[in-house]
Tab-separated table of N, CA and C in Angstrom:
chain	number	residue	atom	x	y	z
R	1	UNK	N	-8.459	15.783	-3.738
R	1	UNK	CA	-7.366	15.979	-2.781
R	1	UNK	C	-7.090	14.853	-1.655
R	2	UNK	N	-8.047	13.462	-2.559
R	2	UNK	CA	-7.706	12.256	-1.750
R	2	UNK	C	-6.417	11.783	-2.172
R	3	UNK	N	-5.436	11.567	-1.399
R	3	UNK	CA	-4.229	11.155	-1.467
R	3	UNK	C	-4.124	9.555	-1.036
R	4	UNK	N	-5.027	9.214	-0.598
R	4	UNK	CA	-4.707	7.611	-0.020
R	4	UNK	C	-5.987	7.115	0.074
R	5	UNK	N	-6.015	6.025	0.294
R	5	UNK	CA	-7.640	5.435	0.588
R	5	UNK	C	-7.173	4.111	1.333
R	6	UNK	N	-7.808	3.335	2.341
R	6	UNK	CA	-7.167	2.142	3.413
R	6	UNK	C	-8.733	1.783	2.939
R	7	UNK	N	-8.448	0.192	2.280
R	7	UNK	CA	-9.752	-0.589	2.633
R	7	UNK	C	-9.936	-1.495	3.531
R	8	UNK	N	-10.789	-2.323	3.896
R	8	UNK	CA	-10.635	-3.103	5.248
R	8	UNK	C	-12.470	-3.746	5.216
R	9	UNK	N	-12.284	-4.680	4.610
R	9	UNK	CA	-13.403	-5.363	4.930
R	9	UNK	C	-13.413	-6.458	5.851
R	10	UNK	N	-14.735	-6.734	6.742
R	10	UNK	CA	-14.653	-7.719	7.843
R	10	UNK	C	-13.424	-8.782	7.795
R	11	UNK	N	-14.518	-9.548	6.494
R	11	UNK	CA	-14.348	-11.090	6.735
R	11	UNK	C	-13.455	-11.216	4.716
R	12	UNK	N	-12.475	-10.338	4.670
R	12	UNK	CA	-11.637	-10.393	3.781
R	12	UNK	C	-10.410	-11.298	3.778
R	13	UNK	N	-10.301	-11.676	4.808
R	13	UNK	CA	-8.983	-13.242	5.048
R	13	UNK	C	-9.985	-14.052	4.528
R	14	UNK	N	-11.082	-14.386	4.185
R	14	UNK	CA	-12.245	-15.507	3.574
R	14	UNK	C	-12.161	-15.761	1.878
R	15	UNK	N	-12.545	-13.919	1.773
R	15	UNK	CA	-13.202	-13.717	0.229
R	15	UNK	C	-12.463	-12.147	0.230
R	16	UNK	N	-11.110	-12.279	-0.254
R	16	UNK	CA	-10.087	-11.197	-0.849
R	16	UNK	C	-11.001	-10.418	-2.265
R	17	UNK	N	-11.930	-11.275	-2.795
R	17	UNK	CA	-12.591	-10.800	-3.826
R	17	UNK	C	-13.319	-9.422	-4.125
R	18	UNK	N	-13.938	-9.584	-2.528
R	18	UNK	CA	-14.478	-8.136	-2.010
R	18	UNK	C	-13.326	-7.013	-2.556
R	19	UNK	N	-12.647	-6.721	-1.533
R	19	UNK	CA	-12.024	-5.570	-1.566
R	19	UNK	C	-10.666	-5.788	-2.675
R	20	UNK	N	-11.152	-6.603	-3.330
R	20	UNK	CA	-10.026	-6.317	-4.683
R	20	UNK	C	-11.189	-6.011	-5.614
R	21	UNK	N	-12.567	-5.842	-5.841
R	21	UNK	CA	-13.682	-5.346	-6.767
R	21	UNK	C	-13.562	-3.507	-6.093
R	22	UNK	N	-13.001	-3.731	-4.818
R	22	UNK	CA	-13.522	-2.002	-4.241
R	22	UNK	C	-12.268	-1.198	-4.135
R	23	UNK	N	-11.248	-1.989	-4.565
R	23	UNK	CA	-10.191	-1.413	-4.975
R	23	UNK	C	-10.004	-0.579	-6.614
R	24	UNK	N	-10.763	-2.163	-7.282
R	24	UNK	CA	-10.503	-1.437	-8.778
R	24	UNK	C	-11.919	-0.537	-8.577
R	25	UNK	N	-12.682	-0.489	-7.824
R	25	UNK	CA	-14.054	0.884	-8.157
R	25	UNK	C	-13.168	2.169	-7.791
R	26	UNK	N	-12.219	2.368	-6.688
R	26	UNK	CA	-11.448	3.479	-6.071
R	26	UNK	C	-10.227	3.920	-7.464
R	27	UNK	N	-9.607	2.687	-7.937
R	27	UNK	CA	-8.845	3.313	-8.817
R	27	UNK	C	-9.577	3.708	-10.073
R	28	UNK	N	-10.899	3.620	-10.510
R	28	UNK	CA	-11.630	3.932	-11.450
R	28	UNK	C	-11.886	5.748	-11.098
R	29	UNK	N	-12.206	5.792	-9.885
R	29	UNK	CA	-12.552	7.315	-9.349
R	29	UNK	C	-11.111	8.244	-8.918
R	30	UNK	N	-10.303	7.303	-8.659
R	30	UNK	CA	-9.062	8.243	-8.124
R	30	UNK	C	-8.040	6.873	-8.556
R	31	UNK	N	-7.482	7.749	-9.443
R	31	UNK	CA	-6.414	6.952	-10.251
R	31	UNK	C	-4.942	7.317	-9.794
R	32	UNK	N	-4.987	8.356	-9.135
R	32	UNK	CA	-3.364	8.950	-8.712
R	32	UNK	C	-3.725	8.835	-6.756
R	33	UNK	N	-4.593	7.948	-6.361
R	33	UNK	CA	-4.625	7.702	-5.040
R	33	UNK	C	-3.872	6.786	-5.284
R	34	UNK	N	-2.769	6.559	-3.925
R	34	UNK	CA	-2.662	5.721	-2.973
R	34	UNK	C	-3.442	4.577	-2.584
R	35	UNK	N	-3.751	3.095	-3.280
R	35	UNK	CA	-4.903	2.677	-2.145
R	35	UNK	C	-4.098	1.374	-1.758
R	36	UNK	N	-4.459	0.925	-0.041
R	36	UNK	CA	-4.108	0.161	0.535
R	36	UNK	C	-5.467	-0.797	1.144
R	37	UNK	N	-5.098	-2.226	0.771
R	37	UNK	CA	-5.871	-2.916	1.048
R	37	UNK	C	-5.530	-4.373	1.647
R	38	UNK	N	-6.477	-4.232	2.771
R	38	UNK	CA	-6.015	-5.233	4.062
R	38	UNK	C	-5.842	-6.430	3.721
R	39	UNK	N	-6.474	-7.014	2.604
R	39	UNK	CA	-6.104	-8.609	2.431
R	39	UNK	C	-5.015	-8.915	1.632
R	40	UNK	N	-4.477	-7.411	1.133
R	40	UNK	CA	-2.592	-8.020	0.565
R	40	UNK	C	-1.595	-7.149	1.541
R	41	UNK	N	-1.956	-6.633	2.744
R	41	UNK	CA	-1.391	-5.903	3.566
R	41	UNK	C	-0.973	-6.834	4.915
R	42	UNK	N	-2.172	-7.730	4.950
R	42	UNK	CA	-2.221	-8.192	5.827
R	42	UNK	C	-3.031	-9.594	6.366
R	43	UNK	N	-3.029	-10.354	5.697
R	43	UNK	CA	-4.580	-11.522	5.378
R	43	UNK	C	-4.854	-12.280	6.301
R	44	UNK	N	-4.774	-11.674	7.708
R	44	UNK	CA	-5.256	-12.457	8.691
R	44	UNK	C	-6.916	-12.467	9.458
R	45	UNK	N	-7.144	-13.063	10.043
R	45	UNK	CA	-7.931	-13.380	10.909
R	45	UNK	C	-8.339	-12.412	11.889
R	46	UNK	N	-7.283	-11.762	12.518
R	46	UNK	CA	-7.881	-10.596	13.175
R	46	UNK	C	-8.272	-8.965	12.584
R	47	UNK	N	-9.585	-8.681	12.467
R	47	UNK	CA	-9.760	-7.331	11.941
R	47	UNK	C	-8.711	-6.024	12.358
R	48	UNK	N	-8.791	-6.088	13.806
R	48	UNK	CA	-8.020	-4.963	14.214
R	48	UNK	C	-6.457	-4.593	13.926
R	49	UNK	N	-5.855	-5.827	13.964
R	49	UNK	CA	-4.601	-6.046	13.499
R	49	UNK	C	-4.250	-5.415	11.915
R	50	UNK	N	-5.217	-6.064	11.447
R	50	UNK	CA	-5.499	-5.638	9.857
R	50	UNK	C	-5.488	-4.369	9.250
R	51	UNK	N	-7.096	-3.900	9.872
R	51	UNK	CA	-6.962	-2.683	9.548
R	51	UNK	C	-6.116	-1.179	10.212
R	52	UNK	N	-5.598	-1.485	11.723
R	52	UNK	CA	-4.529	-0.928	12.285
R	52	UNK	C	-3.536	-0.645	10.895
R	53	UNK	N	-2.850	-2.053	10.763
R	53	UNK	CA	-1.876	-1.832	9.668
R	53	UNK	C	-1.862	-1.594	8.438
R	54	UNK	N	-3.085	-1.722	7.687
R	54	UNK	CA	-3.286	-1.215	6.129
R	54	UNK	C	-3.865	0.137	7.041
R	55	UNK	N	-4.182	1.171	7.371
R	55	UNK	CA	-4.194	2.351	7.684
R	55	UNK	C	-3.184	2.902	8.109
R	56	UNK	N	-2.009	2.281	8.786
R	56	UNK	CA	-0.601	2.831	8.765
R	56	UNK	C	-0.082	2.944	7.387
R	57	UNK	N	-0.199	1.920	6.751
R	57	UNK	CA	0.226	1.807	5.766
R	57	UNK	C	-0.224	2.931	4.198
R	58	UNK	N	-1.244	2.886	4.592
R	58	UNK	CA	-2.286	4.181	3.902
R	58	UNK	C	-1.419	5.616	3.992
R	59	UNK	N	-1.592	5.957	5.635
R	59	UNK	CA	-0.771	6.743	5.569
R	59	UNK	C	0.446	7.277	5.036
R	60	UNK	N	1.719	6.292	5.986
R	60	UNK	CA	2.734	5.968	5.082
R	60	UNK	C	3.070	5.929	3.926
R	61	UNK	N	2.364	5.209	3.353
R	61	UNK	CA	2.528	5.122	1.699
R	61	UNK	C	2.780	6.249	0.729
R	62	UNK	N	2.109	7.141	0.438
R	62	UNK	CA	2.780	8.161	-0.281
R	62	UNK	C	3.450	8.660	0.255
R	63	UNK	N	3.995	8.952	1.450
R	63	UNK	CA	5.227	10.101	2.045
R	63	UNK	C	6.589	9.011	1.656
R	64	UNK	N	6.005	7.927	1.597
R	64	UNK	CA	7.748	6.870	1.357
R	64	UNK	C	7.771	7.103	0.182
R	65	UNK	N	6.658	6.681	-0.867
R	65	UNK	CA	7.004	6.834	-2.316
R	65	UNK	C	7.650	7.986	-2.675
R	66	UNK	N	7.109	9.014	-2.252
R	66	UNK	CA	7.664	10.334	-2.736
R	66	UNK	C	9.504	10.407	-2.371
R	67	UNK	N	9.627	10.029	-0.937
R	67	UNK	CA	10.788	9.827	-0.145
R	67	UNK	C	11.889	8.997	-1.138
R	68	UNK	N	10.876	7.148	-1.782
R	68	UNK	CA	11.973	6.219	-2.675
R	68	UNK	C	12.197	7.159	-3.650
R	69	UNK	N	10.812	8.019	-4.414
R	69	UNK	CA	11.096	8.694	-5.575
R	69	UNK	C	12.600	9.350	-5.996
R	70	UNK	N	12.321	10.452	-5.005
R	70	UNK	CA	13.516	11.232	-4.405
R	70	UNK	C	15.045	10.557	-4.284
R	71	UNK	N	14.943	9.288	-3.879
R	71	UNK	CA	16.438	8.671	-3.351
R	71	UNK	C	17.009	8.320	-4.729
R	72	UNK	N	15.669	8.004	-5.614
R	72	UNK	CA	16.267	6.795	-6.810
R	72	UNK	C	17.106	8.108	-7.495
R	73	UNK	N	16.308	9.279	-7.679
R	73	UNK	CA	16.978	10.709	-8.390
R	73	UNK	C	18.043	10.461	-8.453
R	74	UNK	N	18.341	10.981	-6.680
R	74	UNK	CA	19.406	11.390	-5.979
R	74	UNK	C	20.763	10.268	-6.478
R	75	UNK	N	20.467	8.675	-5.971
R	75	UNK	CA	21.473	7.889	-6.503
R	75	UNK	C	21.959	8.249	-8.066
R	76	UNK	N	20.961	8.266	-9.075
R	76	UNK	CA	21.125	8.169	-10.439
R	76	UNK	C	21.774	9.578	-11.057
R	77	UNK	N	21.729	10.618	-10.040
R	77	UNK	CA	22.654	11.746	-10.146
R	77	UNK	C	23.798	11.551	-9.842
R	78	UNK	N	24.253	10.647	-8.942
R	78	UNK	CA	25.671	10.511	-8.624
R	78	UNK	C	26.496	9.588	-9.843
R	79	UNK	N	25.688	8.904	-10.385
R	79	UNK	CA	26.262	7.980	-11.707
R	79	UNK	C	26.292	6.279	-11.533
R	80	UNK	N	25.426	6.481	-10.191
R	80	UNK	CA	25.337	5.170	-9.620
R	80	UNK	C	24.699	4.286	-10.733
R	81	UNK	N	24.660	3.796	-11.279
R	81	UNK	CA	23.562	2.726	-12.493
R	81	UNK	C	22.618	1.264	-11.789
R	82	UNK	N	22.979	0.878	-10.513
R	82	UNK	CA	22.417	0.180	-10.312
R	82	UNK	C	21.160	0.462	-9.504
R	83	UNK	N	19.908	0.070	-9.575
R	83	UNK	CA	19.051	0.352	-9.331
R	83	UNK	C	18.606	0.187	-7.697
R	84	UNK	N	18.483	0.551	-6.747
R	84	UNK	CA	18.485	0.982	-5.592
R	84	UNK	C	17.571	-0.556	-4.891
R	85	UNK	N	17.513	-1.203	-4.025
R	85	UNK	CA	16.493	-2.398	-3.810
R	85	UNK	C	16.058	-1.648	-2.587
R	86	UNK	N	14.518	-2.565	-2.270
R	86	UNK	CA	14.278	-2.342	-0.965
R	86	UNK	C	13.710	-3.279	-0.551
R	87	UNK	N	13.286	-3.681	0.916
R	87	UNK	CA	13.101	-4.675	1.591
R	87	UNK	C	11.926	-5.038	2.301
R	88	UNK	N	10.803	-5.942	2.483
R	88	UNK	CA	9.965	-5.726	3.620
R	88	UNK	C	10.428	-6.806	3.949
R	89	UNK	N	9.439	-7.236	5.520
R	89	UNK	CA	9.213	-8.798	5.906
R	89	UNK	C	7.510	-8.989	6.244
R	90	UNK	N	7.110	-10.294	5.660
R	90	UNK	CA	5.793	-10.070	5.519
R	90	UNK	C	5.285	-11.150	6.342
């Protein structure tokens, strides 16, 4: 029943490979889970900001993904052929 996983290692800003390996292990075990990795989300020195942002992303990500899927379906049903785009600021 796990829908989402947040991964945040203390010094991943210096060695993101460790989080990447953890992500791969989670993907093998939970292939359908939404995986949020701090070194991909906010690769900076401060762990509190990095972890809290990653945790929020893990909580919101699955719901937002479902919303965007429904949005795309509705746009397509209206006969609009252009693919909708979303933007985020890094």
